[in-house]
Amino acid sequence: MSVEDTRMRDKLRALAGAELVERLDFLERRQQRRLPDAPLPVPAVDDRLDADVIFGGGGLSLLIAAELAGRGISVLVFERARAGTAHREWNASRSELQVLVDRGLLDEATLAEMIVASYKDGFCRFHGGKADHVVAGVLDQAIDAGALAAHVRAVAEARGVRFVDGVSVDGLGPGEYGVRVRAKRLGEIPLADQGKPGKDAVFAQGKLFVDARGASSPYATADLLCPTVGGVLRGLPEGDGPKRWRRDVGEILVTTEGIVDGVQHVWEGFPGRDGELTTYLFYYAKAAKLAGRPRLLALYTRFFETLPSYKDGDPTLVRPTFGYIPGWSRLTRPAAPPHPRVALVGDAAARQSPLTFCGFGAMLRSFVGAADALEKGLTTGQLPPSIVDDAEVHAGTGPLAALMADSGMQGDALNHLLDDAFGALADAGNETYASLLQDRMGRAAFRAFVLQTAGRHPRVYADVFTSLGLVDALRWGAKVTTGFGWKS
Ligand SMILES: Cc1cc2nc3c(=O)[nH]c(=O)nc-3n(C[C@H](O)[C@H](O)[C@H](O)COP(=O)(O)OP(=O)(O)OC[C@H]3O[C@@H](n4cnc5c(N)ncnc54)[C@H](O)[C@@H]3O)c2cc1C
């Protein structure tokens, strides 16, 4: 460990306690040492079919498992920790949440109980910008993610889904019925059982495997990564003014400084239960640049040190949340499964918006379609390369995210560009603005948005060429203007 690392650890320990530092170290070790799944030989004799569909990971993607079970399909979930536990807070609009009711996962009353806060609107604000860019009807319902995850697990169990908690999937291979999966038991294995065949691992045979291991999946190879830290804060004073917060307003993207050491940091603030503000600090990054380089420790230290530039007060961090969210620029190869009987979903697939990284909204849009594809795959024996929703506007926003990840800009240059871009969106009206953040925008509207931005910020062309390089800039321009490759 370098002197700088030790200094940083000591600093964060003093700011937030030793336990947080330990948890960060644990996540970083796991993330940096992701191993490919071990290839498994087909067993000589094994005539047991454990489930039609086997899931590795029982996080947000449990929605797909519950939906499949509702159709009478047998499902087995291997989960490293406990399936149906969420350590994050999730936001979406009321209309996006309706699918949970429509698919019988919740009734209206239960959904209403799980909405811990509703906002009249939200805004994006950039350092040195001309205005707050206000939008209504987007990310405006804050959900009790823990309660939702536990509820979905209970529904899934009632529909017959079987859960094996405390096992880590680490092997995958062909099986008599399609796939064979191995999961290593975690935690204590009794001394008497250590080394005995089958005691430290469980095997299962299924027809299809769903990789729902999130950012830990060995197939989560998308080219962007969003290191995110923060959590639920208490004790920040409410009120008007740039450093106060209002319980009926969501803060979607806020910057309080320019680019520092090549990185543009961004804040988010979403009111939750009374007096609580879920606050994140994150940045866009190229995955290759972060490989082998743990970043969350430094980011958390920065979170505490620069929080006063975002909000007044002396808050307490009541629930820390942190991690890496994968994203895909659509300029490189997508994350892809290793076999036609394997599907990537959620963060492993990284088809959510590379601009907002809203995995929750993306899963709400995806889980029914993903279940359709899996149900079909049970009959045909093969799955398409992607079974989750990939909104067409990501062909436009992906390269913008890549630009923000590695802009080569200095100072407030990116803030000025973002301020002009969001100003153009706000001027185009709430529906246009909301449609971009909710991944509903079509190519014509995106093209108009780019032209409006360029009208306000002519430097954008030079910025795009400098950051993306000639080939990618031309490819992106062609997609936006001619539509060629827009839906690929
Ligand atoms: C700090 C942070 C804040 C976020 N905030 C928001 C937000 O406000 N809004 C939003 O929309 N999205 C947010 N996201 C993103 C969102 O939470 C994810 O997109 C979403 O959870 C992805 O769902 P998933 O099922 O793919 O993965 P996860 O929900 O991460 O679940 C993966 C599961 O797989 C398990 N697992 C991992 N490896 C193995 C293995 N080898 N074997 C067995 N099980 C395994 C894990 O224990 C976990 O339970 C946030 C992410 C982070 C990190």
PDB file of N, CA and C in Angstrom, residues 104-178:
ATOM      1  N   GLY A 104     -48.879  -7.803 -11.263  1.00  0.00           N
ATOM      2  CA  GLY A 104     -49.336  -8.489 -10.051  1.00  0.00           C
ATOM      3  C   GLY A 104     -48.262  -8.635  -8.980  1.00  0.00           C
ATOM      4  N   LEU A 105     -47.200  -7.845  -9.068  1.00  0.00           N
ATOM      5  CA  LEU A 105     -46.145  -7.949  -8.047  1.00  0.00           C
ATOM      6  C   LEU A 105     -46.500  -7.148  -6.800  1.00  0.00           C
ATOM      7  N   LEU A 106     -47.345  -6.150  -6.981  1.00  0.00           N
ATOM      8  CA  LEU A 106     -47.761  -5.277  -5.873  1.00  0.00           C
ATOM      9  C   LEU A 106     -49.188  -4.843  -6.150  1.00  0.00           C
ATOM     10  N   ASP A 107     -49.910  -4.461  -5.081  1.00  0.00           N
ATOM     11  CA  ASP A 107     -51.163  -3.763  -5.380  1.00  0.00           C
ATOM     12  C   ASP A 107     -50.926  -2.264  -5.192  1.00  0.00           C
ATOM     13  N   GLU A 108     -51.887  -1.478  -5.605  1.00  0.00           N
ATOM     14  CA  GLU A 108     -51.719  -0.013  -5.573  1.00  0.00           C
ATOM     15  C   GLU A 108     -51.368   0.467  -4.162  1.00  0.00           C
ATOM     16  N   ALA A 109     -52.031  -0.137  -3.151  1.00  0.00           N
ATOM     17  CA  ALA A 109     -51.822   0.334  -1.775  1.00  0.00           C
ATOM     18  C   ALA A 109     -50.390   0.042  -1.323  1.00  0.00           C
ATOM     19  N   THR A 110     -49.882  -1.143  -1.655  1.00  0.00           N
ATOM     20  CA  THR A 110     -48.509  -1.494  -1.246  1.00  0.00           C
ATOM     21  C   THR A 110     -47.506  -0.589  -1.956  1.00  0.00           C
ATOM     22  N   LEU A 111     -47.763  -0.318  -3.227  1.00  0.00           N
ATOM     23  CA  LEU A 111     -46.859   0.575  -3.956  1.00  0.00           C
ATOM     24  C   LEU A 111     -46.865   1.954  -3.290  1.00  0.00           C
ATOM     25  N   ALA A 112     -48.048   2.433  -2.956  1.00  0.00           N
ATOM     26  CA  ALA A 112     -48.139   3.764  -2.322  1.00  0.00           C
ATOM     27  C   ALA A 112     -47.332   3.777  -1.023  1.00  0.00           C
ATOM     28  N   GLU A 113     -47.385   2.672  -0.254  1.00  0.00           N
ATOM     29  CA  GLU A 113     -46.603   2.620   0.996  1.00  0.00           C
ATOM     30  C   GLU A 113     -45.108   2.651   0.725  1.00  0.00           C
ATOM     31  N   MET A 114     -44.708   2.072  -0.408  1.00  0.00           N
ATOM     32  CA  MET A 114     -43.268   1.992  -0.699  1.00  0.00           C
ATOM     33  C   MET A 114     -42.704   3.290  -1.272  1.00  0.00           C
ATOM     34  N   ILE A 115     -43.584   4.192  -1.685  1.00  0.00           N
ATOM     35  CA  ILE A 115     -43.096   5.492  -2.181  1.00  0.00           C
ATOM     36  C   ILE A 115     -42.858   6.379  -0.957  1.00  0.00           C
ATOM     37  N   VAL A 116     -41.578   6.626  -0.665  1.00  0.00           N
ATOM     38  CA  VAL A 116     -41.269   7.349   0.575  1.00  0.00           C
ATOM     39  C   VAL A 116     -41.252   8.863   0.367  1.00  0.00           C
ATOM     40  N   ALA A 117     -41.173   9.306  -0.878  1.00  0.00           N
ATOM     41  CA  ALA A 117     -41.243  10.749  -1.141  1.00  0.00           C
ATOM     42  C   ALA A 117     -41.651  10.977  -2.593  1.00  0.00           C
ATOM     43  N   SER A 118     -42.391  12.053  -2.831  1.00  0.00           N
ATOM     44  CA  SER A 118     -42.775  12.449  -4.202  1.00  0.00           C
ATOM     45  C   SER A 118     -42.366  13.907  -4.385  1.00  0.00           C
ATOM     46  N   TYR A 119     -41.883  14.232  -5.577  1.00  0.00           N
ATOM     47  CA  TYR A 119     -41.413  15.605  -5.800  1.00  0.00           C
ATOM     48  C   TYR A 119     -42.297  16.305  -6.837  1.00  0.00           C
ATOM     49  N   LYS A 120     -42.381  17.642  -6.713  1.00  0.00           N
ATOM     50  CA  LYS A 120     -43.149  18.384  -7.733  1.00  0.00           C
ATOM     51  C   LYS A 120     -42.315  18.510  -9.013  1.00  0.00           C
ATOM     52  N   ASP A 121     -40.997  18.584  -8.867  1.00  0.00           N
ATOM     53  CA  ASP A 121     -40.122  18.596 -10.043  1.00  0.00           C
ATOM     54  C   ASP A 121     -38.678  18.327  -9.625  1.00  0.00           C
ATOM     55  N   GLY A 122     -37.782  18.396 -10.593  1.00  0.00           N
ATOM     56  CA  GLY A 122     -36.363  18.200 -10.307  1.00  0.00           C
ATOM     57  C   GLY A 122     -35.557  19.139 -11.192  1.00  0.00           C
ATOM     58  N   PHE A 123     -34.241  19.205 -10.963  1.00  0.00           N
ATOM     59  CA  PHE A 123     -33.450  20.108 -11.816  1.00  0.00           C
ATOM     60  C   PHE A 123     -32.035  19.590 -12.030  1.00  0.00           C
ATOM     61  N   CYS A 124     -31.412  20.116 -13.076  1.00  0.00           N
ATOM     62  CA  CYS A 124     -29.977  19.925 -13.317  1.00  0.00           C
ATOM     63  C   CYS A 124     -29.338  21.316 -13.230  1.00  0.00           C
ATOM     64  N   ARG A 125     -28.202  21.383 -12.563  1.00  0.00           N
ATOM     65  CA  ARG A 125     -27.537  22.688 -12.369  1.00  0.00           C
ATOM     66  C   ARG A 125     -26.031  22.495 -12.539  1.00  0.00           C
ATOM     67  N   PHE A 126     -25.426  23.360 -13.340  1.00  0.00           N
ATOM     68  CA  PHE A 126     -23.990  23.180 -13.611  1.00  0.00           C
ATOM     69  C   PHE A 126     -23.198  24.397 -13.148  1.00  0.00           C
ATOM     70  N   HIS A 127     -22.034  24.125 -12.599  1.00  0.00           N
ATOM     71  CA  HIS A 127     -21.195  25.175 -12.018  1.00  0.00           C
ATOM     72  C   HIS A 127     -20.939  26.293 -13.036  1.00  0.00           C
ATOM     73  N   GLY A 128     -21.231  27.512 -12.624  1.00  0.00           N
ATOM     74  CA  GLY A 128     -21.026  28.649 -13.520  1.00  0.00           C
ATOM     75  C   GLY A 128     -22.107  28.771 -14.574  1.00  0.00           C
ATOM     76  N   GLY A 129     -23.169  27.949 -14.468  1.00  0.00           N
ATOM     77  CA  GLY A 129     -24.227  27.941 -15.490  1.00  0.00           C
ATOM     78  C   GLY A 129     -25.168  29.121 -15.368  1.00  0.00           C
ATOM     79  N   LYS A 130     -26.024  29.251 -16.401  1.00  0.00           N
ATOM     80  CA  LYS A 130     -26.890  30.435 -16.448  1.00  0.00           C
ATOM     81  C   LYS A 130     -28.172  30.239 -15.646  1.00  0.00           C
ATOM     82  N   ALA A 131     -28.593  28.971 -15.455  1.00  0.00           N
ATOM     83  CA  ALA A 131     -29.889  28.741 -14.789  1.00  0.00           C
ATOM     84  C   ALA A 131     -29.978  27.313 -14.281  1.00  0.00           C
ATOM     85  N   ASP A 132     -30.978  27.083 -13.406  1.00  0.00           N
ATOM     86  CA  ASP A 132     -31.340  25.701 -13.062  1.00  0.00           C
ATOM     87  C   ASP A 132     -32.268  25.204 -14.170  1.00  0.00           C
ATOM     88  N   HIS A 133     -32.037  23.989 -14.647  1.00  0.00           N
ATOM     89  CA  HIS A 133     -32.861  23.472 -15.747  1.00  0.00           C
ATOM     90  C   HIS A 133     -33.879  22.504 -15.156  1.00  0.00           C
ATOM     91  N   VAL A 134     -35.115  22.982 -15.040  1.00  0.00           N
ATOM     92  CA  VAL A 134     -36.148  22.277 -14.274  1.00  0.00           C
ATOM     93  C   VAL A 134     -36.963  21.349 -15.175  1.00  0.00           C
ATOM     94  N   VAL A 135     -37.243  20.153 -14.627  1.00  0.00           N
ATOM     95  CA  VAL A 135     -38.052  19.182 -15.380  1.00  0.00           C
ATOM     96  C   VAL A 135     -39.022  18.513 -14.407  1.00  0.00           C
ATOM     97  N   ALA A 136     -40.230  18.242 -14.880  1.00  0.00           N
ATOM     98  CA  ALA A 136     -41.229  17.599 -14.010  1.00  0.00           C
ATOM     99  C   ALA A 136     -41.545  16.195 -14.515  1.00  0.00           C
ATOM    100  N   GLY A 137     -41.949  15.330 -13.589  1.00  0.00           N
ATOM    101  CA  GLY A 137     -42.417  13.986 -13.977  1.00  0.00           C
ATOM    102  C   GLY A 137     -41.300  12.994 -14.257  1.00  0.00           C
ATOM    103  N   VAL A 138     -40.084  13.282 -13.786  1.00  0.00           N
ATOM    104  CA  VAL A 138     -38.933  12.396 -14.027  1.00  0.00           C
ATOM    105  C   VAL A 138     -38.296  12.037 -12.681  1.00  0.00           C
ATOM    106  N   LEU A 139     -38.037  10.754 -12.431  1.00  0.00           N
ATOM    107  CA  LEU A 139     -37.349  10.315 -11.192  1.00  0.00           C
ATOM    108  C   LEU A 139     -37.989  10.964  -9.965  1.00  0.00           C
ATOM    109  N   ASP A 140     -39.306  11.165  -9.999  1.00  0.00           N
ATOM    110  CA  ASP A 140     -39.944  11.991  -8.976  1.00  0.00           C
ATOM    111  C   ASP A 140     -40.639  11.189  -7.871  1.00  0.00           C
ATOM    112  N   GLN A 141     -40.478   9.851  -7.892  1.00  0.00           N
ATOM    113  CA  GLN A 141     -41.013   9.038  -6.799  1.00  0.00           C
ATOM    114  C   GLN A 141     -39.835   8.268  -6.202  1.00  0.00           C
ATOM    115  N   ALA A 142     -39.547   8.508  -4.929  1.00  0.00           N
ATOM    116  CA  ALA A 142     -38.444   7.788  -4.269  1.00  0.00           C
ATOM    117  C   ALA A 142     -39.020   6.534  -3.620  1.00  0.00           C
ATOM    118  N   ILE A 143     -38.382   5.408  -3.942  1.00  0.00           N
ATOM    119  CA  ILE A 143     -38.903   4.110  -3.495  1.00  0.00           C
ATOM    120  C   ILE A 143     -38.078   3.582  -2.326  1.00  0.00           C
ATOM    121  N   ASP A 144     -38.723   2.920  -1.411  1.00  0.00           N
ATOM    122  CA  ASP A 144     -38.009   2.186  -0.368  1.00  0.00           C
ATOM    123  C   ASP A 144     -37.484   0.898  -1.017  1.00  0.00           C
ATOM    124  N   ALA A 145     -36.234   0.983  -1.474  1.00  0.00           N
ATOM    125  CA  ALA A 145     -35.679  -0.115  -2.280  1.00  0.00           C
ATOM    126  C   ALA A 145     -35.604  -1.418  -1.485  1.00  0.00           C
ATOM    127  N   GLY A 146     -35.243  -1.306  -0.190  1.00  0.00           N
ATOM    128  CA  GLY A 146     -35.141  -2.513   0.641  1.00  0.00           C
ATOM    129  C   GLY A 146     -36.488  -3.214   0.745  1.00  0.00           C
ATOM    130  N   ALA A 147     -37.534  -2.421   0.962  1.00  0.00           N
ATOM    131  CA  ALA A 147     -38.877  -3.006   1.100  1.00  0.00           C
ATOM    132  C   ALA A 147     -39.329  -3.616  -0.228  1.00  0.00           C
ATOM    133  N   LEU A 148     -39.023  -2.928  -1.338  1.00  0.00           N
ATOM    134  CA  LEU A 148     -39.433  -3.467  -2.644  1.00  0.00           C
ATOM    135  C   LEU A 148     -38.720  -4.786  -2.930  1.00  0.00           C
ATOM    136  N   ALA A 149     -37.403  -4.811  -2.684  1.00  0.00           N
ATOM    137  CA  ALA A 149     -36.632  -6.033  -2.972  1.00  0.00           C
ATOM    138  C   ALA A 149     -37.139  -7.205  -2.125  1.00  0.00           C
ATOM    139  N   ALA A 150     -37.393  -6.941  -0.828  1.00  0.00           N
ATOM    140  CA  ALA A 150     -37.874  -8.014   0.055  1.00  0.00           C
ATOM    141  C   ALA A 150     -39.262  -8.490  -0.399  1.00  0.00           C
ATOM    142  N   HIS A 151     -40.082  -7.548  -0.832  1.00  0.00           N
ATOM    143  CA  HIS A 151     -41.430  -7.903  -1.280  1.00  0.00           C
ATOM    144  C   HIS A 151     -41.367  -8.772  -2.550  1.00  0.00           C
ATOM    145  N   VAL A 152     -40.495  -8.377  -3.474  1.00  0.00           N
ATOM    146  CA  VAL A 152     -40.389  -9.157  -4.720  1.00  0.00           C
ATOM    147  C   VAL A 152     -39.889 -10.567  -4.406  1.00  0.00           C
ATOM    148  N   ARG A 153     -38.975 -10.683  -3.452  1.00  0.00           N
ATOM    149  CA  ARG A 153     -38.516 -12.027  -3.058  1.00  0.00           C
ATOM    150  C   ARG A 153     -39.696 -12.839  -2.506  1.00  0.00           C
ATOM    151  N   ALA A 154     -40.490 -12.209  -1.645  1.00  0.00           N
ATOM    152  CA  ALA A 154     -41.617 -12.939  -1.043  1.00  0.00           C
ATOM    153  C   ALA A 154     -42.603 -13.390  -2.134  1.00  0.00           C
ATOM    154  N   VAL A 155     -42.875 -12.516  -3.093  1.00  0.00           N
ATOM    155  CA  VAL A 155     -43.787 -12.886  -4.189  1.00  0.00           C
ATOM    156  C   VAL A 155     -43.177 -14.036  -4.994  1.00  0.00           C
ATOM    157  N   ALA A 156     -41.876 -13.907  -5.287  1.00  0.00           N
ATOM    158  CA  ALA A 156     -41.201 -14.949  -6.070  1.00  0.00           C
ATOM    159  C   ALA A 156     -41.278 -16.292  -5.334  1.00  0.00           C
ATOM    160  N   GLU A 157     -41.018 -16.258  -4.021  1.00  0.00           N
ATOM    161  CA  GLU A 157     -41.082 -17.500  -3.224  1.00  0.00           C
ATOM    162  C   GLU A 157     -42.486 -18.091  -3.269  1.00  0.00           C
ATOM    163  N   ALA A 158     -43.482 -17.222  -3.129  1.00  0.00           N
ATOM    164  CA  ALA A 158     -44.871 -17.703  -3.154  1.00  0.00           C
ATOM    165  C   ALA A 158     -45.196 -18.322  -4.521  1.00  0.00           C
ATOM    166  N   ARG A 159     -44.521 -17.846  -5.558  1.00  0.00           N
ATOM    167  CA  ARG A 159     -44.755 -18.396  -6.904  1.00  0.00           C
ATOM    168  C   ARG A 159     -43.874 -19.616  -7.181  1.00  0.00           C
ATOM    169  N   GLY A 160     -43.059 -19.998  -6.197  1.00  0.00           N
ATOM    170  CA  GLY A 160     -42.295 -21.250  -6.329  1.00  0.00           C
ATOM    171  C   GLY A 160     -40.815 -21.094  -6.619  1.00  0.00           C
ATOM    172  N   VAL A 161     -40.304 -19.853  -6.680  1.00  0.00           N
ATOM    173  CA  VAL A 161     -38.863 -19.678  -6.929  1.00  0.00           C
ATOM    174  C   VAL A 161     -38.095 -20.222  -5.720  1.00  0.00           C
ATOM    175  N   ARG A 162     -37.027 -21.000  -5.980  1.00  0.00           N
ATOM    176  CA  ARG A 162     -36.194 -21.526  -4.889  1.00  0.00           C
ATOM    177  C   ARG A 162     -34.911 -20.695  -4.787  1.00  0.00           C
ATOM    178  N   PHE A 163     -34.549 -20.371  -3.551  1.00  0.00           N
ATOM    179  CA  PHE A 163     -33.380 -19.519  -3.327  1.00  0.00           C
ATOM    180  C   PHE A 163     -32.288 -20.284  -2.598  1.00  0.00           C
ATOM    181  N   VAL A 164     -31.065 -20.147  -3.057  1.00  0.00           N
ATOM    182  CA  VAL A 164     -29.917 -20.641  -2.289  1.00  0.00           C
ATOM    183  C   VAL A 164     -29.045 -19.420  -2.004  1.00  0.00           C
ATOM    184  N   ASP A 165     -29.100 -18.949  -0.766  1.00  0.00           N
ATOM    185  CA  ASP A 165     -28.326 -17.760  -0.389  1.00  0.00           C
ATOM    186  C   ASP A 165     -26.943 -18.173   0.100  1.00  0.00           C
ATOM    187  N   GLY A 166     -26.000 -17.227   0.040  1.00  0.00           N
ATOM    188  CA  GLY A 166     -24.667 -17.486   0.588  1.00  0.00           C
ATOM    189  C   GLY A 166     -23.807 -18.370  -0.294  1.00  0.00           C
ATOM    190  N   VAL A 167     -24.097 -18.385  -1.596  1.00  0.00           N
ATOM    191  CA  VAL A 167     -23.245 -19.153  -2.523  1.00  0.00           C
ATOM    192  C   VAL A 167     -22.857 -18.251  -3.696  1.00  0.00           C
ATOM    193  N   SER A 168     -21.636 -18.389  -4.148  1.00  0.00           N
ATOM    194  CA  SER A 168     -21.139 -17.530  -5.219  1.00  0.00           C
ATOM    195  C   SER A 168     -20.944 -18.343  -6.504  1.00  0.00           C
ATOM    196  N   VAL A 169     -21.659 -17.978  -7.546  1.00  0.00           N
ATOM    197  CA  VAL A 169     -21.526 -18.696  -8.825  1.00  0.00           C
ATOM    198  C   VAL A 169     -20.109 -18.509  -9.358  1.00  0.00           C
ATOM    199  N   ASP A 170     -19.445 -19.598  -9.660  1.00  0.00           N
ATOM    200  CA  ASP A 170     -18.075 -19.467 -10.176  1.00  0.00           C
ATOM    201  C   ASP A 170     -17.761 -20.476 -11.273  1.00  0.00           C
ATOM    202  N   GLY A 171     -18.761 -21.223 -11.727  1.00  0.00           N
ATOM    203  CA  GLY A 171     -18.504 -22.173 -12.806  1.00  0.00           C
ATOM    204  C   GLY A 171     -19.730 -22.324 -13.685  1.00  0.00           C
ATOM    205  N   LEU A 172     -19.479 -22.482 -14.987  1.00  0.00           N
ATOM    206  CA  LEU A 172     -20.577 -22.546 -15.948  1.00  0.00           C
ATOM    207  C   LEU A 172     -20.154 -23.463 -17.085  1.00  0.00           C
ATOM    208  N   GLY A 173     -21.051 -24.323 -17.502  1.00  0.00           N
ATOM    209  CA  GLY A 173     -20.688 -25.194 -18.615  1.00  0.00           C
ATOM    210  C   GLY A 173     -21.921 -25.819 -19.225  1.00  0.00           C
ATOM    211  N   PRO A 174     -21.736 -26.590 -20.296  1.00  0.00           N
ATOM    212  CA  PRO A 174     -22.875 -27.255 -20.917  1.00  0.00           C
ATOM    213  C   PRO A 174     -23.404 -28.358 -20.009  1.00  0.00           C
ATOM    214  N   GLY A 175     -24.652 -28.638 -20.085  1.00  0.00           N
ATOM    215  CA  GLY A 175     -25.245 -29.691 -19.263  1.00  0.00           C
ATOM    216  C   GLY A 175     -26.205 -30.509 -20.101  1.00  0.00           C
ATOM    217  N   GLU A 176     -26.658 -31.571 -19.500  1.00  0.00           N
ATOM    218  CA  GLU A 176     -27.548 -32.476 -20.214  1.00  0.00           C
ATOM    219  C   GLU A 176     -28.791 -31.756 -20.750  1.00  0.00           C
ATOM    220  N   TYR A 177     -29.272 -30.790 -19.969  1.00  0.00           N
ATOM    221  CA  TYR A 177     -30.495 -30.081 -20.359  1.00  0.00           C
ATOM    222  C   TYR A 177     -30.202 -28.738 -21.006  1.00  0.00           C
ATOM    223  N   GLY A 178     -28.965 -28.321 -20.962  1.00  0.00           N
ATOM    224  CA  GLY A 178     -28.603 -27.013 -21.519  1.00  0.00           C
ATOM    225  C   GLY A 178     -27.402 -26.438 -20.798  1.00  0.00           C
TER     226      GLY A 178
END
